[in-house]
Short mmCIF file of C-alpha atoms and ligand atoms in Angstrom, two decimals:
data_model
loop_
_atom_site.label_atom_id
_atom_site.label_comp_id
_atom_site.label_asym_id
_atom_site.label_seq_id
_atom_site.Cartn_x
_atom_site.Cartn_y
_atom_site.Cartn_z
CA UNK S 1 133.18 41.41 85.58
CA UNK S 2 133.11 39.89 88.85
CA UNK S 3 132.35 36.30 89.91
CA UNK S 4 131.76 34.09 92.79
CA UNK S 5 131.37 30.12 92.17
CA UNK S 6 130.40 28.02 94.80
CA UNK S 7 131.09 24.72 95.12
CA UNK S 8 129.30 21.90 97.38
CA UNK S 9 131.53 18.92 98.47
CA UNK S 10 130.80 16.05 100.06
CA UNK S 11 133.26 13.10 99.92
CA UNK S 12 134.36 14.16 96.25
CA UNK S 13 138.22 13.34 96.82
CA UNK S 14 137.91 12.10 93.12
CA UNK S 15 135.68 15.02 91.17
CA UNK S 16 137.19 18.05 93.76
CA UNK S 17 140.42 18.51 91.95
CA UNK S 18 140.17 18.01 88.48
CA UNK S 19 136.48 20.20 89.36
CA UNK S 20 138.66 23.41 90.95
CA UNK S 21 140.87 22.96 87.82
CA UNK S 22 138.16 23.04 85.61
CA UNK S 23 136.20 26.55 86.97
CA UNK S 24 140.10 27.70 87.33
CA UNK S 25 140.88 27.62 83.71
CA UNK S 26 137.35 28.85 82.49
CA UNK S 27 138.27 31.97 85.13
CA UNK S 28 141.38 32.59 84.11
CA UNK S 29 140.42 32.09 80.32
CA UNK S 30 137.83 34.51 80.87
CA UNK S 31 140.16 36.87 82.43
CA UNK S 32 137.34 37.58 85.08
CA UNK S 33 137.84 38.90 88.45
CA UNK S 34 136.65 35.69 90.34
CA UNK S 35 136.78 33.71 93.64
CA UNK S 36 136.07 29.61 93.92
CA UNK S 37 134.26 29.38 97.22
CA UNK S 38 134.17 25.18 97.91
CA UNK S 39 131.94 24.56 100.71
CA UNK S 40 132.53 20.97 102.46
CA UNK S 41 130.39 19.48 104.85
CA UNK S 42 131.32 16.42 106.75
CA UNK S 43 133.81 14.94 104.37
CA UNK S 44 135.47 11.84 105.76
CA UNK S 45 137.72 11.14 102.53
CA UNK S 46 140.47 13.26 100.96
CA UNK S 47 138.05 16.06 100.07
CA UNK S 48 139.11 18.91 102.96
CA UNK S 49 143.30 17.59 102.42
CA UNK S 50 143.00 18.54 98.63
CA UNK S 51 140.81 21.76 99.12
CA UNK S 52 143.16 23.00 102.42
CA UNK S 53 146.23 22.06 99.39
CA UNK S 54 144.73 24.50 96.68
CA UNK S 55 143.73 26.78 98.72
CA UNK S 56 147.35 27.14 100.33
CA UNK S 57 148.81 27.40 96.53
CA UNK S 58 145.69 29.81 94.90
CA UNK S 59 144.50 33.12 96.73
CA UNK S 60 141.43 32.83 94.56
CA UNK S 61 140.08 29.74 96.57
CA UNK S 62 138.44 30.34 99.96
CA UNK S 63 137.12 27.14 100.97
CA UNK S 64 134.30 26.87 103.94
CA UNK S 65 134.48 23.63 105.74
CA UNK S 66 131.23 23.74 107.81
CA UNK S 67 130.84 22.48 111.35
CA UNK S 68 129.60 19.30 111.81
CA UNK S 69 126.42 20.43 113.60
CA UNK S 70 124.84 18.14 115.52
CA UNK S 71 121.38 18.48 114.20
CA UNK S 72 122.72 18.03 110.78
CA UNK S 73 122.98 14.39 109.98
CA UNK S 74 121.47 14.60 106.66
CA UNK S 75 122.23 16.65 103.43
CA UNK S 76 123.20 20.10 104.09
CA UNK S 77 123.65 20.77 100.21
CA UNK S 78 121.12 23.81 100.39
CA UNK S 79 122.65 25.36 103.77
CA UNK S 80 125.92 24.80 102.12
CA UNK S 81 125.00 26.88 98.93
CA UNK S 82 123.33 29.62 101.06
CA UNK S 83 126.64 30.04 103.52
CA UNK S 84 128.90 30.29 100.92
CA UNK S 85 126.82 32.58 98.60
CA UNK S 86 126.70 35.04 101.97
CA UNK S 87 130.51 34.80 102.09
CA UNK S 88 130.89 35.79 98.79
CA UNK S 89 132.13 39.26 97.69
CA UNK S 90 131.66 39.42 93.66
CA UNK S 91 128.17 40.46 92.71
CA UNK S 92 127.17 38.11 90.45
CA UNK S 93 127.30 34.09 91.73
CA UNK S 94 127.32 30.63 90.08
CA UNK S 95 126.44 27.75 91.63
CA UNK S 96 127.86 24.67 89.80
CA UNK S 97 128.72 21.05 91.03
CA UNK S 98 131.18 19.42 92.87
CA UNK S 99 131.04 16.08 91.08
CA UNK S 100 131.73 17.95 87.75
CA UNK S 101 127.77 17.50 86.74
CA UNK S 102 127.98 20.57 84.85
CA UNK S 103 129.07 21.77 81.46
CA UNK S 104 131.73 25.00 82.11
CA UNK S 105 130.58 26.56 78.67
CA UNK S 106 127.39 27.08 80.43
CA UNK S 107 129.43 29.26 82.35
CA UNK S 108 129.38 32.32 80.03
CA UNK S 109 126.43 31.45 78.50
CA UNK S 110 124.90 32.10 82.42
CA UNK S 111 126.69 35.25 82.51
CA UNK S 112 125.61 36.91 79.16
CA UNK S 113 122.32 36.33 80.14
CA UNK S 114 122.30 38.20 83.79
CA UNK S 115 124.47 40.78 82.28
CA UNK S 116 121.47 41.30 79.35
CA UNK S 117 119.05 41.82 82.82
CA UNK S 118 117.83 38.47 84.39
CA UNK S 119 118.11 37.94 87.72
CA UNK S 120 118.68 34.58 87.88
CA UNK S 121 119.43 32.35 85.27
CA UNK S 122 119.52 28.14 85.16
CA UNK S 123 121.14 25.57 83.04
CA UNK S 124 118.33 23.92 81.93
CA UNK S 125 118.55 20.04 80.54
CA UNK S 126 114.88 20.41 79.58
CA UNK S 127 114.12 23.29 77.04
CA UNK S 128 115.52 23.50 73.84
CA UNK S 129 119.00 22.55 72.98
CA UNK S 130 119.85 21.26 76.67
CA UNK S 131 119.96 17.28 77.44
CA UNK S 132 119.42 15.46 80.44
CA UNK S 133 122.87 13.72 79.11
CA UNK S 134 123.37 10.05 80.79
CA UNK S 135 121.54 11.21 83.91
CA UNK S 136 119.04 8.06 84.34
CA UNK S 137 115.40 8.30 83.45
CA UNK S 138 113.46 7.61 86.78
CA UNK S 139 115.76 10.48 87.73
CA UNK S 140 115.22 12.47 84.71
CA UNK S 141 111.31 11.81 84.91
CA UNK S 142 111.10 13.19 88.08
CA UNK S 143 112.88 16.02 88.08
CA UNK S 144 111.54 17.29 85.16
CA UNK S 145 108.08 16.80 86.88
CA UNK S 146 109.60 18.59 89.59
CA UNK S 147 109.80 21.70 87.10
CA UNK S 148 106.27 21.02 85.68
CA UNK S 149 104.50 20.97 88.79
CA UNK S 150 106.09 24.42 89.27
CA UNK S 151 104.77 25.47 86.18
CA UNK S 152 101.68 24.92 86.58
CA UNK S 153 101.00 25.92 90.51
CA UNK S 154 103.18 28.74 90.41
CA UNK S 155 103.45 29.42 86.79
CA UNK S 156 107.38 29.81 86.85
CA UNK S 157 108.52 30.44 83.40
CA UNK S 158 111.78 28.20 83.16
CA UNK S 159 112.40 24.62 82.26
CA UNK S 160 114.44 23.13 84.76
CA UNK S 161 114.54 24.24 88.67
CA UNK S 162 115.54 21.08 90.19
CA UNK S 163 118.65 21.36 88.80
CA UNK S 164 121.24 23.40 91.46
CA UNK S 165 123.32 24.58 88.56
CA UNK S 166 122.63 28.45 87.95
CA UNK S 167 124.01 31.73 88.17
CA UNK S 168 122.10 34.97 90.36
CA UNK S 169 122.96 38.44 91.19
CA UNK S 170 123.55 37.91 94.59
CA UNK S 171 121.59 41.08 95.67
CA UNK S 172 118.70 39.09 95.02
CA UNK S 173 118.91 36.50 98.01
CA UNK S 174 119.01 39.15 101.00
CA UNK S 175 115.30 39.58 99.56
CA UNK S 176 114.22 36.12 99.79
CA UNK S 177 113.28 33.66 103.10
CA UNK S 178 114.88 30.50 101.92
CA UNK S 179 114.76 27.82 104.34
CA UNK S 180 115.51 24.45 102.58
CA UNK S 181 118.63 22.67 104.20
CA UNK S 182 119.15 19.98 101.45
CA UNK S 183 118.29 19.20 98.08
CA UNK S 184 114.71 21.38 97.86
CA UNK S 185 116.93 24.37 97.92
CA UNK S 186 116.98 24.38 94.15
CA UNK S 187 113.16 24.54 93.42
CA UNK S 188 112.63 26.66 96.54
CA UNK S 189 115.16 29.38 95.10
CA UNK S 190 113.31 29.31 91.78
CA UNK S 191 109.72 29.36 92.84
CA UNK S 192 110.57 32.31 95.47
CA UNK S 193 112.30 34.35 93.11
CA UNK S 194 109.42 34.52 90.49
CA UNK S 195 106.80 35.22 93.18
CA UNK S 196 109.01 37.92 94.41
CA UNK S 197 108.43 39.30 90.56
CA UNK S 198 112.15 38.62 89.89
CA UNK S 199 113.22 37.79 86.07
CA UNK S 200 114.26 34.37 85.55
CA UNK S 201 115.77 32.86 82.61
CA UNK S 202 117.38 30.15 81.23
CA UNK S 203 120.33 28.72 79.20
CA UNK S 204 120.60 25.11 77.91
CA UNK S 205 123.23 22.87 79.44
CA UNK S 206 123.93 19.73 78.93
CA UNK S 207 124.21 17.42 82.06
CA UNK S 208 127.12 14.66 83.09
CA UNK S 209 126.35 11.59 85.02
CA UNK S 210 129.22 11.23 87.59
CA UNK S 211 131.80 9.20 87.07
CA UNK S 212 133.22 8.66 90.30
CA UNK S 213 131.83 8.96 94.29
CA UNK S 214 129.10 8.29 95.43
CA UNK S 215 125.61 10.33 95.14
CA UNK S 216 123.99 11.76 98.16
CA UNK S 217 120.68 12.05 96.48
CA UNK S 218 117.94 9.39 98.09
CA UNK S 219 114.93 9.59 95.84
CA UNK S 220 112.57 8.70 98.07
CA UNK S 221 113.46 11.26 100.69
CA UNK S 222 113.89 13.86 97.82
CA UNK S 223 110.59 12.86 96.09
CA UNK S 224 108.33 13.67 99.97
CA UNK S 225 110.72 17.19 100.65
CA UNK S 226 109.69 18.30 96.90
CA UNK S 227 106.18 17.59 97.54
CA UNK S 228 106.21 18.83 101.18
CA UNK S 229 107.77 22.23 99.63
CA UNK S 230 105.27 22.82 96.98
CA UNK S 231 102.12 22.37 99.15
CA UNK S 232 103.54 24.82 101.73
CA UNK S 233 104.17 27.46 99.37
CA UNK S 234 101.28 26.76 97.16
CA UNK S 235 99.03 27.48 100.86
CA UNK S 236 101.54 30.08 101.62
CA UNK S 237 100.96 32.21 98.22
CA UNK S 238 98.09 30.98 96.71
CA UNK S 239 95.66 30.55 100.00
CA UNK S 240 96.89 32.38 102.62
CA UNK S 241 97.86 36.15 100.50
CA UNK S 242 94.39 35.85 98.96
CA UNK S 243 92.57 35.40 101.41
CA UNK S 244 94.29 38.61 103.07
CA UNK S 245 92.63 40.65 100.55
CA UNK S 246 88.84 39.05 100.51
N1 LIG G 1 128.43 20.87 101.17
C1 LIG G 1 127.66 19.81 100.86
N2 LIG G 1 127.68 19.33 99.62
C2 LIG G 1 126.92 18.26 99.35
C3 LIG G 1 126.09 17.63 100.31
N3 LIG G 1 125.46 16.59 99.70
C4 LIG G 1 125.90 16.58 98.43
N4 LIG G 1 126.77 17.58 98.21
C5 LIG G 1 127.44 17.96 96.98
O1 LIG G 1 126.45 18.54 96.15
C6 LIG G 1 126.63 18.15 94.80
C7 LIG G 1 125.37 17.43 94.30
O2 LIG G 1 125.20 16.23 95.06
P1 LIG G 1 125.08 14.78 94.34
O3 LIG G 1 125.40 13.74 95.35
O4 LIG G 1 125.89 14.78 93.10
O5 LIG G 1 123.54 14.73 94.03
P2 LIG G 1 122.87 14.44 92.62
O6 LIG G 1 123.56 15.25 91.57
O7 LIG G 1 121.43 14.62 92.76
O8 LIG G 1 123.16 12.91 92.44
P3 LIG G 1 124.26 12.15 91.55
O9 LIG G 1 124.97 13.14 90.69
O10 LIG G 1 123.49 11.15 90.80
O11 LIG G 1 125.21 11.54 92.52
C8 LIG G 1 127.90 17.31 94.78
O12 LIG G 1 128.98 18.13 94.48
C9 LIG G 1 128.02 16.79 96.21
O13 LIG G 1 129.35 16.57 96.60
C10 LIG G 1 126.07 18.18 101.63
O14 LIG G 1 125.38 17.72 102.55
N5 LIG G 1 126.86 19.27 101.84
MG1 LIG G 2 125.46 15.03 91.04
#
């Protein structure tokens, strides 16, 4: 079995070690061939000092440090997920938090379930068995409405595509168009994928509030790029390909 994580960082000198330790020993535990691909993007903390110090000690982590563009002031989250998920070289790829948001036993649940024949597969807080943990309810509310609204305009069969935390064969993302830079990259991935007649699935998880850092989600920016994203792709798929076969 062969797997790529990848990481996002942004000022995480806090979560980024004891988070590399943690998807180290689930690895090697596993014994799974696997790489750790941390992808930092204009950390002005300790994050790039501890990542350039395990990479220097572990062959298995190939961190990306991305340039500071200068058209990217905001959150690059989705652009970093997408560049390290092209470096990659394992066929099979989890994406999984840098401010140790996610549960590792997810981990194999994720993998059992692509290896049974999903394509993608998320750790969802929101069906059965998964928990929204201490994540706080305005936040909780809305992405879970995030999911819902994809249910119904796109009819995607999973719980919980807001959340970034999945796994993928990566042969499936040379097929898509993804063009979300931030956050949106999440539902975007999701909502593409099933109207590309890919299989999605899902695994509960339950979700950790961080502890330490700081967040770089702003609701209200995250709330219009969600919206924004649906109505393009619901006039994308729903009015534009129809009306190419009237
Ligand atoms: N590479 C990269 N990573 C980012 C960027 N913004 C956030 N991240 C990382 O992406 C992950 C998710 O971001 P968070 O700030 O935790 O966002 P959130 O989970 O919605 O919010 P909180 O957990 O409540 O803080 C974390 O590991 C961040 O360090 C970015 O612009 N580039
Ligand atoms: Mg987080």
């Amino acid at each position: 079995m062969k797997i790529s994580f990848i990481i996002p960082f942004h000022n995480e000198e806090k979560n980024c070690q004891p988070m590399l330790k943690k998807v180290l020993e689930f690895a090697q535990k596993q014994k799974f061939s696997y790489e750790i691909i941390p992808v930092d993007d204009r950390s002005t903390d300790k994050t790039k000092i501890i990542l350039r110090d395990f990479a220097s000690h572990n062959k298995h982590i190939k961190p990306l440090y991305r340039k500071d563009d200068k058209e990217e002031k905001g959150n690059t989250m989705g652009k970093a997920l997408l560049e390290g998920t092209m470096k990659a070289e394992n066929p099979i790829i989890i994406w999984t938090m840098g401010d140790l948001a996610d549960d590792t036993k997810t981990y194999l649940d994720i993998i059992e379930k692509i290896n049974s024949g999903f394509d993608i597969v998320f750790g969802s807080r929101y069906m059965p068995g998964g928990s929204r943990g201490n994540l706080d309810l305005l936040k909780a509310f809305l992405s879970s409405w995030g999911t819902r609204m994809a249910q119904f305009f796109f009819g995607v069969p999973v719980h919980d595509i807001t959340n970034a935390f999945r796994g993928f064969r990566k042969e499936i993302i040379t097929h898509l168009e993804l063009k979300s830079t931030g956050f949106s990259i999440s539902p975007e991935f999701a909502i593409k994928a099933h109207l590309a007649g890919f299989k999605l699935g899902e695994v509960p998880t339950v979700y950790i509030n961080r502890v330490e850092g700081v967040s770089s989600f702003k609701l209200f920016k995250m709330t219009k790029n969600y919206l924004k994203l649906y109505l393009d792709l619901f006039w994308q798929f729903n009015i534009l390909q129809k009306s190419a076969y009237q």
